[in-house]
XYZ file of N, CA and C in Angstrom:
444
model
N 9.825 -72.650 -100.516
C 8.666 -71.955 -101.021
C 8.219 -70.929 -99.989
N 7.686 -69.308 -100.480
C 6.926 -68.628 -100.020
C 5.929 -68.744 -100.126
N 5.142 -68.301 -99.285
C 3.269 -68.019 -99.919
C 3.132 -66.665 -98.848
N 1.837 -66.087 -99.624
C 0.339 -66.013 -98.692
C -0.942 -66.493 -99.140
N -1.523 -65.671 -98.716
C -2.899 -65.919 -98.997
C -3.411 -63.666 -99.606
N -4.552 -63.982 -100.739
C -4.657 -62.773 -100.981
C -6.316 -62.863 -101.705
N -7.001 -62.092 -101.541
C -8.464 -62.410 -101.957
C -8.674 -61.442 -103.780
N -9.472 -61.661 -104.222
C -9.830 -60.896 -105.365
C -10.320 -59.745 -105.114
N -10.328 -59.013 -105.758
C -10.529 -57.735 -105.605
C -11.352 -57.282 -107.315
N -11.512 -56.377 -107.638
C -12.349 -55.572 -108.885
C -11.172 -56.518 -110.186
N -12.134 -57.077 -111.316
C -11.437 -57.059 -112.358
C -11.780 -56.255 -113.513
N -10.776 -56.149 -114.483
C -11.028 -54.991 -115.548
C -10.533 -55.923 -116.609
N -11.539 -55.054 -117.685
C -11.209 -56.003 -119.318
C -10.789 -54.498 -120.120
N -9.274 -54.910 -120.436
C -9.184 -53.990 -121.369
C -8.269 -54.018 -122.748
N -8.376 -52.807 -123.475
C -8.086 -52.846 -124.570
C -6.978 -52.322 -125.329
N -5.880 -52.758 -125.004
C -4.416 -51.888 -125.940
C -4.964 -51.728 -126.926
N -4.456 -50.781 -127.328
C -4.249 -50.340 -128.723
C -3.064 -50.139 -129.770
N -3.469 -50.208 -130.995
C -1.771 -50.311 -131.805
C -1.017 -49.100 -131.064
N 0.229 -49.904 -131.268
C 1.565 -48.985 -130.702
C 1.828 -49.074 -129.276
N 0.860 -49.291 -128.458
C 0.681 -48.966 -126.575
C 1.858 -50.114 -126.696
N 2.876 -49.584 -125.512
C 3.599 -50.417 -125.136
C 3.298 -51.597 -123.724
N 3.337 -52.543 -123.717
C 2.148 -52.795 -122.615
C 2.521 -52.703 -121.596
N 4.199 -53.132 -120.949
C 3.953 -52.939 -119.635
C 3.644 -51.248 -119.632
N 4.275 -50.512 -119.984
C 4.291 -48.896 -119.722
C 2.571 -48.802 -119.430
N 1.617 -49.754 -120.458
C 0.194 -48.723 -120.186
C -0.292 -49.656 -118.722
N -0.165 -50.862 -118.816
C -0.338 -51.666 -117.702
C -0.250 -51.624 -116.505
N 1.268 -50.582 -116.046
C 1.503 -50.066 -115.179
C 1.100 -49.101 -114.809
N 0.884 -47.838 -115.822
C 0.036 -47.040 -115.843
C -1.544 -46.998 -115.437
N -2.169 -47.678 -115.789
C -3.603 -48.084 -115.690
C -3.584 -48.688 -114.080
N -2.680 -49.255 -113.448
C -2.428 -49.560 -111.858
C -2.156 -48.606 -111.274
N -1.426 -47.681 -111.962
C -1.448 -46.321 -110.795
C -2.499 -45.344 -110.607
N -3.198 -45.404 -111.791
C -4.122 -45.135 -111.928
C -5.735 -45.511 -110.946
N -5.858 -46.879 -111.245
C -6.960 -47.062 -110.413
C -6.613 -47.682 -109.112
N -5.418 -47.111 -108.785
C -4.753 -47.453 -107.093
C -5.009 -49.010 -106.861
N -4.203 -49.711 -108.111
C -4.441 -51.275 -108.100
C -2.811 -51.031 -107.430
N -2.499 -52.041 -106.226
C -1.219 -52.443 -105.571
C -0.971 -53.869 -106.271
N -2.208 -54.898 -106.075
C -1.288 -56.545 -106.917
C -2.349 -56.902 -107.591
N -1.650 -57.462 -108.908
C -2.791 -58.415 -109.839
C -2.579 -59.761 -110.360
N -3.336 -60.403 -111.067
C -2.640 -61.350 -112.319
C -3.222 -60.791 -113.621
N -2.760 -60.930 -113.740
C -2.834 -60.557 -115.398
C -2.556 -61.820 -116.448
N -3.624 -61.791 -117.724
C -3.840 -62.299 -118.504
C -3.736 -61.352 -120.019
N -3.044 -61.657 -121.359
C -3.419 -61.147 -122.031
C -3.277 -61.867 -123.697
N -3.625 -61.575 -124.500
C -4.025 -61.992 -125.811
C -4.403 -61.361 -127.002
N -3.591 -61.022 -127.733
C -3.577 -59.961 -128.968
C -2.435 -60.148 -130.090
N -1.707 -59.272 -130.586
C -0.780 -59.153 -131.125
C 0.568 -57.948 -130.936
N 1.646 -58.490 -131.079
C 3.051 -58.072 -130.707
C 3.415 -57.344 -132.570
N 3.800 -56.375 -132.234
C 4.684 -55.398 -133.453
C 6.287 -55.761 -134.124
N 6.498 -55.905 -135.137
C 7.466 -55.943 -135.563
C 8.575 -54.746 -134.627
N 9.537 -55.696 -134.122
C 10.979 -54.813 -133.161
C 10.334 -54.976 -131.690
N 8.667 -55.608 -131.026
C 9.096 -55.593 -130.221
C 10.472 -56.666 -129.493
N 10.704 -56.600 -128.059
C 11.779 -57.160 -127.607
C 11.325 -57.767 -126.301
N 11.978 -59.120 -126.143
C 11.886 -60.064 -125.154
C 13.212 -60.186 -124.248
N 13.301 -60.758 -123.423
C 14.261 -61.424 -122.801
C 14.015 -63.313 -122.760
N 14.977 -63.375 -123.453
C 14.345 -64.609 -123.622
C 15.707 -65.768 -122.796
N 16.239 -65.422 -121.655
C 17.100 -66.108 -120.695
C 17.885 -65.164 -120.984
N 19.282 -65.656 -119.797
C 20.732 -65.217 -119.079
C 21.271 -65.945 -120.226
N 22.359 -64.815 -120.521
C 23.543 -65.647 -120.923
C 24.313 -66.867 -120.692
N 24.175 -66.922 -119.465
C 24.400 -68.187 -119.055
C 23.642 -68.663 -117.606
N 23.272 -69.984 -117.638
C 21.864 -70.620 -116.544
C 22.656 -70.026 -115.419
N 24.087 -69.847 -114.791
C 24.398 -69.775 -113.469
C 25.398 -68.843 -113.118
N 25.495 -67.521 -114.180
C 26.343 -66.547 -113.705
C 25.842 -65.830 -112.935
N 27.291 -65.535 -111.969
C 26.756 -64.504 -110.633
C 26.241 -63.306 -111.545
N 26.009 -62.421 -110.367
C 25.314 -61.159 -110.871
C 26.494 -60.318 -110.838
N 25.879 -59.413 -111.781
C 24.604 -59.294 -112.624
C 24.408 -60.294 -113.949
N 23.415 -60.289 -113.677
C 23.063 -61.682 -114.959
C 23.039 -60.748 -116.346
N 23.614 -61.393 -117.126
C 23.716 -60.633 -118.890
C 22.447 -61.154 -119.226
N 21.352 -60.329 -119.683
C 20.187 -60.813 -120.325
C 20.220 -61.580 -122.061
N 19.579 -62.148 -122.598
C 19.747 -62.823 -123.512
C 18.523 -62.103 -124.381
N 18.386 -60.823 -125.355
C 17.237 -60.330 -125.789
C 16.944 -60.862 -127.064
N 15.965 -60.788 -127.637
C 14.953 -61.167 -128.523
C 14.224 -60.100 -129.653
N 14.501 -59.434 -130.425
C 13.641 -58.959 -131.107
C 12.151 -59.641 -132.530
N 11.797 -58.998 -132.228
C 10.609 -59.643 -133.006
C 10.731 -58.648 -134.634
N 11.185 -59.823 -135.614
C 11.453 -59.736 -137.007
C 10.042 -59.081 -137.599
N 8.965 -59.737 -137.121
C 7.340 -59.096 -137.967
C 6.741 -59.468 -136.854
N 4.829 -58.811 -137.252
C 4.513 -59.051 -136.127
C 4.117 -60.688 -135.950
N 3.771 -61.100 -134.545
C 3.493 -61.839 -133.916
C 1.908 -62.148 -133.115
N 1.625 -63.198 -133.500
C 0.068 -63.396 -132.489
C 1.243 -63.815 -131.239
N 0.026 -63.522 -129.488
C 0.993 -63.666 -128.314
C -0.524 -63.669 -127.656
N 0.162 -64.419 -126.194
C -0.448 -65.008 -125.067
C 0.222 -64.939 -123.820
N -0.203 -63.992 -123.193
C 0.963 -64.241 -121.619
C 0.058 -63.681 -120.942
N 0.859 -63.810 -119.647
C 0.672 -64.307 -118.152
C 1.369 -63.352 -117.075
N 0.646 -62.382 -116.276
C 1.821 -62.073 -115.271
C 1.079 -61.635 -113.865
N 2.034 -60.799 -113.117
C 1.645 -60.415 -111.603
C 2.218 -58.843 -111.806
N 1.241 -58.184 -111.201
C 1.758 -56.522 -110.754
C 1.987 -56.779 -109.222
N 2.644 -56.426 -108.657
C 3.444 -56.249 -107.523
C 4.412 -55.131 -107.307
N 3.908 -53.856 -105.937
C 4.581 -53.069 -106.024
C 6.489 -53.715 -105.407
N 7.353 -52.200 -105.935
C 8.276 -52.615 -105.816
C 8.699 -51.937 -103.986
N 9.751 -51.644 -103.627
C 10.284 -51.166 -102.530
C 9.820 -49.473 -102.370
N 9.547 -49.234 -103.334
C 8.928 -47.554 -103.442
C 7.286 -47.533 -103.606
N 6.888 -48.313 -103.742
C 4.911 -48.810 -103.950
C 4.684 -48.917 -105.152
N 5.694 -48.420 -106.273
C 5.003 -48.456 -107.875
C 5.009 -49.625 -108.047
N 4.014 -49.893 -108.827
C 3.329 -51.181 -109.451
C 4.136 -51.848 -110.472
N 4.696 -53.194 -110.055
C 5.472 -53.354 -111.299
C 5.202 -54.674 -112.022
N 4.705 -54.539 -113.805
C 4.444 -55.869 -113.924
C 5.763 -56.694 -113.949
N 4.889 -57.891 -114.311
C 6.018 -58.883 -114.746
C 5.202 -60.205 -114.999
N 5.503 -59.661 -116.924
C 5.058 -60.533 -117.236
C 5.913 -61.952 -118.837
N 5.473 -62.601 -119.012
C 5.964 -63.678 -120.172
C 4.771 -63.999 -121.043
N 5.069 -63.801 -122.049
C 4.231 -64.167 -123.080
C 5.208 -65.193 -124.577
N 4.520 -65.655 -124.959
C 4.387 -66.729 -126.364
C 4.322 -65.854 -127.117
N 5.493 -65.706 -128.363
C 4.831 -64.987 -129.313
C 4.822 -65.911 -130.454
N 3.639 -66.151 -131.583
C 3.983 -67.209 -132.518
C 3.994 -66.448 -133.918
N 4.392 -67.015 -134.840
C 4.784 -67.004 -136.428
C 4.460 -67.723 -136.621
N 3.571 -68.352 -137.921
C 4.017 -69.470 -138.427
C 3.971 -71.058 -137.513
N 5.375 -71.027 -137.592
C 5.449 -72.297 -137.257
C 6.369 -72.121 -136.409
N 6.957 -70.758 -135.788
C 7.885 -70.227 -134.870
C 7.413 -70.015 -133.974
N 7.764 -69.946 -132.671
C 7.410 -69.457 -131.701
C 8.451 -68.889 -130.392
N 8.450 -68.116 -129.838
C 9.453 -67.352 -128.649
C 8.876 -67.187 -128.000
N 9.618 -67.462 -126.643
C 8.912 -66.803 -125.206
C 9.732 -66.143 -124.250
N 9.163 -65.342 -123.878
C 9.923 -64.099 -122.820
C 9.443 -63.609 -122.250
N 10.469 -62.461 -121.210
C 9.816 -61.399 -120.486
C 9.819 -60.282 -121.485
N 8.356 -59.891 -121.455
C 8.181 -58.184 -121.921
C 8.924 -57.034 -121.279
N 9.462 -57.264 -120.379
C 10.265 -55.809 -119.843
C 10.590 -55.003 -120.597
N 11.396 -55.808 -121.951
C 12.200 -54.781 -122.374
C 11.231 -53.412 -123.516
N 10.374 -54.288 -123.873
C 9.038 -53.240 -124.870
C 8.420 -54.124 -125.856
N 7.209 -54.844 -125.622
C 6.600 -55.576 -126.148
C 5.697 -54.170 -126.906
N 5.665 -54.233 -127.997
C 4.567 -52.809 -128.715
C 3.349 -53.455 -129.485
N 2.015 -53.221 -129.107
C 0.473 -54.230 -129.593
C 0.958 -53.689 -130.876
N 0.239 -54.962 -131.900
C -0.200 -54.693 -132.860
C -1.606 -54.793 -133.021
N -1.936 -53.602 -133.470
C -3.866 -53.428 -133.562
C -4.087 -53.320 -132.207
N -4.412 -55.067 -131.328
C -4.767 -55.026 -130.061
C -4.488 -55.622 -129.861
N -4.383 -55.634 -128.343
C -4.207 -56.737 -127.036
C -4.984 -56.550 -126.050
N -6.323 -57.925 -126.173
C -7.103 -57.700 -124.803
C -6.536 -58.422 -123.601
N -6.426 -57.693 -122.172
C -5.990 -57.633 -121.086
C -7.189 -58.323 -120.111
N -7.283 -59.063 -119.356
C -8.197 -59.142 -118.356
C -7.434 -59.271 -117.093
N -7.412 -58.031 -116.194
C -6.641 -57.602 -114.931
C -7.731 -58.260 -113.713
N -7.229 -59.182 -112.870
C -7.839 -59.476 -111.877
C -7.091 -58.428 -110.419
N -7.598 -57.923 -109.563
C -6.813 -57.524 -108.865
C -7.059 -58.525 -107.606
N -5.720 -58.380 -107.054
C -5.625 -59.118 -105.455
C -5.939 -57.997 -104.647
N -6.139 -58.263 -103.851
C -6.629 -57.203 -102.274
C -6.136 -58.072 -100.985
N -6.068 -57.363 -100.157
C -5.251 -58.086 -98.858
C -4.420 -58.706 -98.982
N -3.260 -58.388 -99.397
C -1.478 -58.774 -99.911
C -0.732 -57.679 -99.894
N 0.477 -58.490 -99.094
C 1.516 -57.346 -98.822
C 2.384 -57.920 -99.699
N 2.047 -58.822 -100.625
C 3.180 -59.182 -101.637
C 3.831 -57.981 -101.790
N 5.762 -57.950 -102.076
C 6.433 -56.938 -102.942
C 7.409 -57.406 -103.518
N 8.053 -56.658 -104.328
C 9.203 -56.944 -104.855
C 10.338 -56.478 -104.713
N 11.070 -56.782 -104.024
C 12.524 -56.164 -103.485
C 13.986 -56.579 -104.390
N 14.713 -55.974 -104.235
C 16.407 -56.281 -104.788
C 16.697 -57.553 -103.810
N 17.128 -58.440 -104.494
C 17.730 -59.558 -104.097
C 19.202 -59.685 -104.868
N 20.205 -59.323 -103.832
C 21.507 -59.081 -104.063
C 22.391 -60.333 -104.556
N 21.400 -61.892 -104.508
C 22.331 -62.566 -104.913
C 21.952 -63.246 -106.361
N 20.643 -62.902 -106.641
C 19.968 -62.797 -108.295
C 20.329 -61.306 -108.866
N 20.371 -60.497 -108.544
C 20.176 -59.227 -109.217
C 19.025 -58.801 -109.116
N 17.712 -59.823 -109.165
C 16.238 -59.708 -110.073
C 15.670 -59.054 -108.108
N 14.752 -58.207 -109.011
C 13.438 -57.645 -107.593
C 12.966 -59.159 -107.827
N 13.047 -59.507 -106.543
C 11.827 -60.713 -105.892
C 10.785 -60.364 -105.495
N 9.512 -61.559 -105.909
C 8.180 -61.359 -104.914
C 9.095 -61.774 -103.830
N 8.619 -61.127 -102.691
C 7.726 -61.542 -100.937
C 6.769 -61.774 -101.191
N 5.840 -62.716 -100.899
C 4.497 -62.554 -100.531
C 4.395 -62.880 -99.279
């Protein structure tokens, strides 16, 4: 295990709107108000075609790992969870997983690939302050790792 330690900083409540893709505005909205790390919380609805990663092709192939994607048939109510952490260049990068449910279906993944709101998705961005958390290339995952 890594750690640090990192204090709170300003939080923001906000509001996707239909179509916003979220990491794109998420990230956006961090470069914006010169947010470096957060957690992030969010809760709304997902668009018919967005796309997940929903695991590797397989639990233990070397890299590069084949992603395992997900499209979303209609829309979806969703709930996820993530961290902004800049990468090796300072941009802010989320990374986040959300639940999306149907019915009586449900999927979970990473949004990387283009989660798109339906109507809305409210966001509540906590920011960290005093963290050098980042995320670097780790050559024997493929995946940018936190440091913290």
């Amino acid at each position: 295990m890594k750690y640090s330690q990192a204090k709170q900083g300003r939080v923001f409540v906000i509001r996707l709107e239909d179509g916003d893709i979220v990491h794109e505005e998420l990230e956006r909205f961090a470069r914006e108000q010169s947010i470096r790390a957060a957690a992030v919380i969010a809760v709304g609805g997902a668009d018919t075609g967005s796309r997940l990663v929903v695991g590797p092709e397989k639990s233990r192939e070397a890299p590069p790992v084949r992603p395992l994607e997900h499209v979303l048939g209609n829309v979806h109510e969703v709930s996820g969870t993530g961290t902004i952490f800049p990468d090796e260049t300072g941009r802010p990068v989320l990374h986040m997983h959300m639940a999306c449910g149907r019915k009586d279906q449900t999927v979970t993944g990473c949004i990387r690939p283009g989660v798109k709101t339906w109507q809305v998705m409210e966001v509540i961005l906590l920011e960290l302050v005093e963290t050098r958390g980042v995320r670097l290339p780790d050559p024997a995952t493929g995946f940018k790792l936190l440091e913290p």
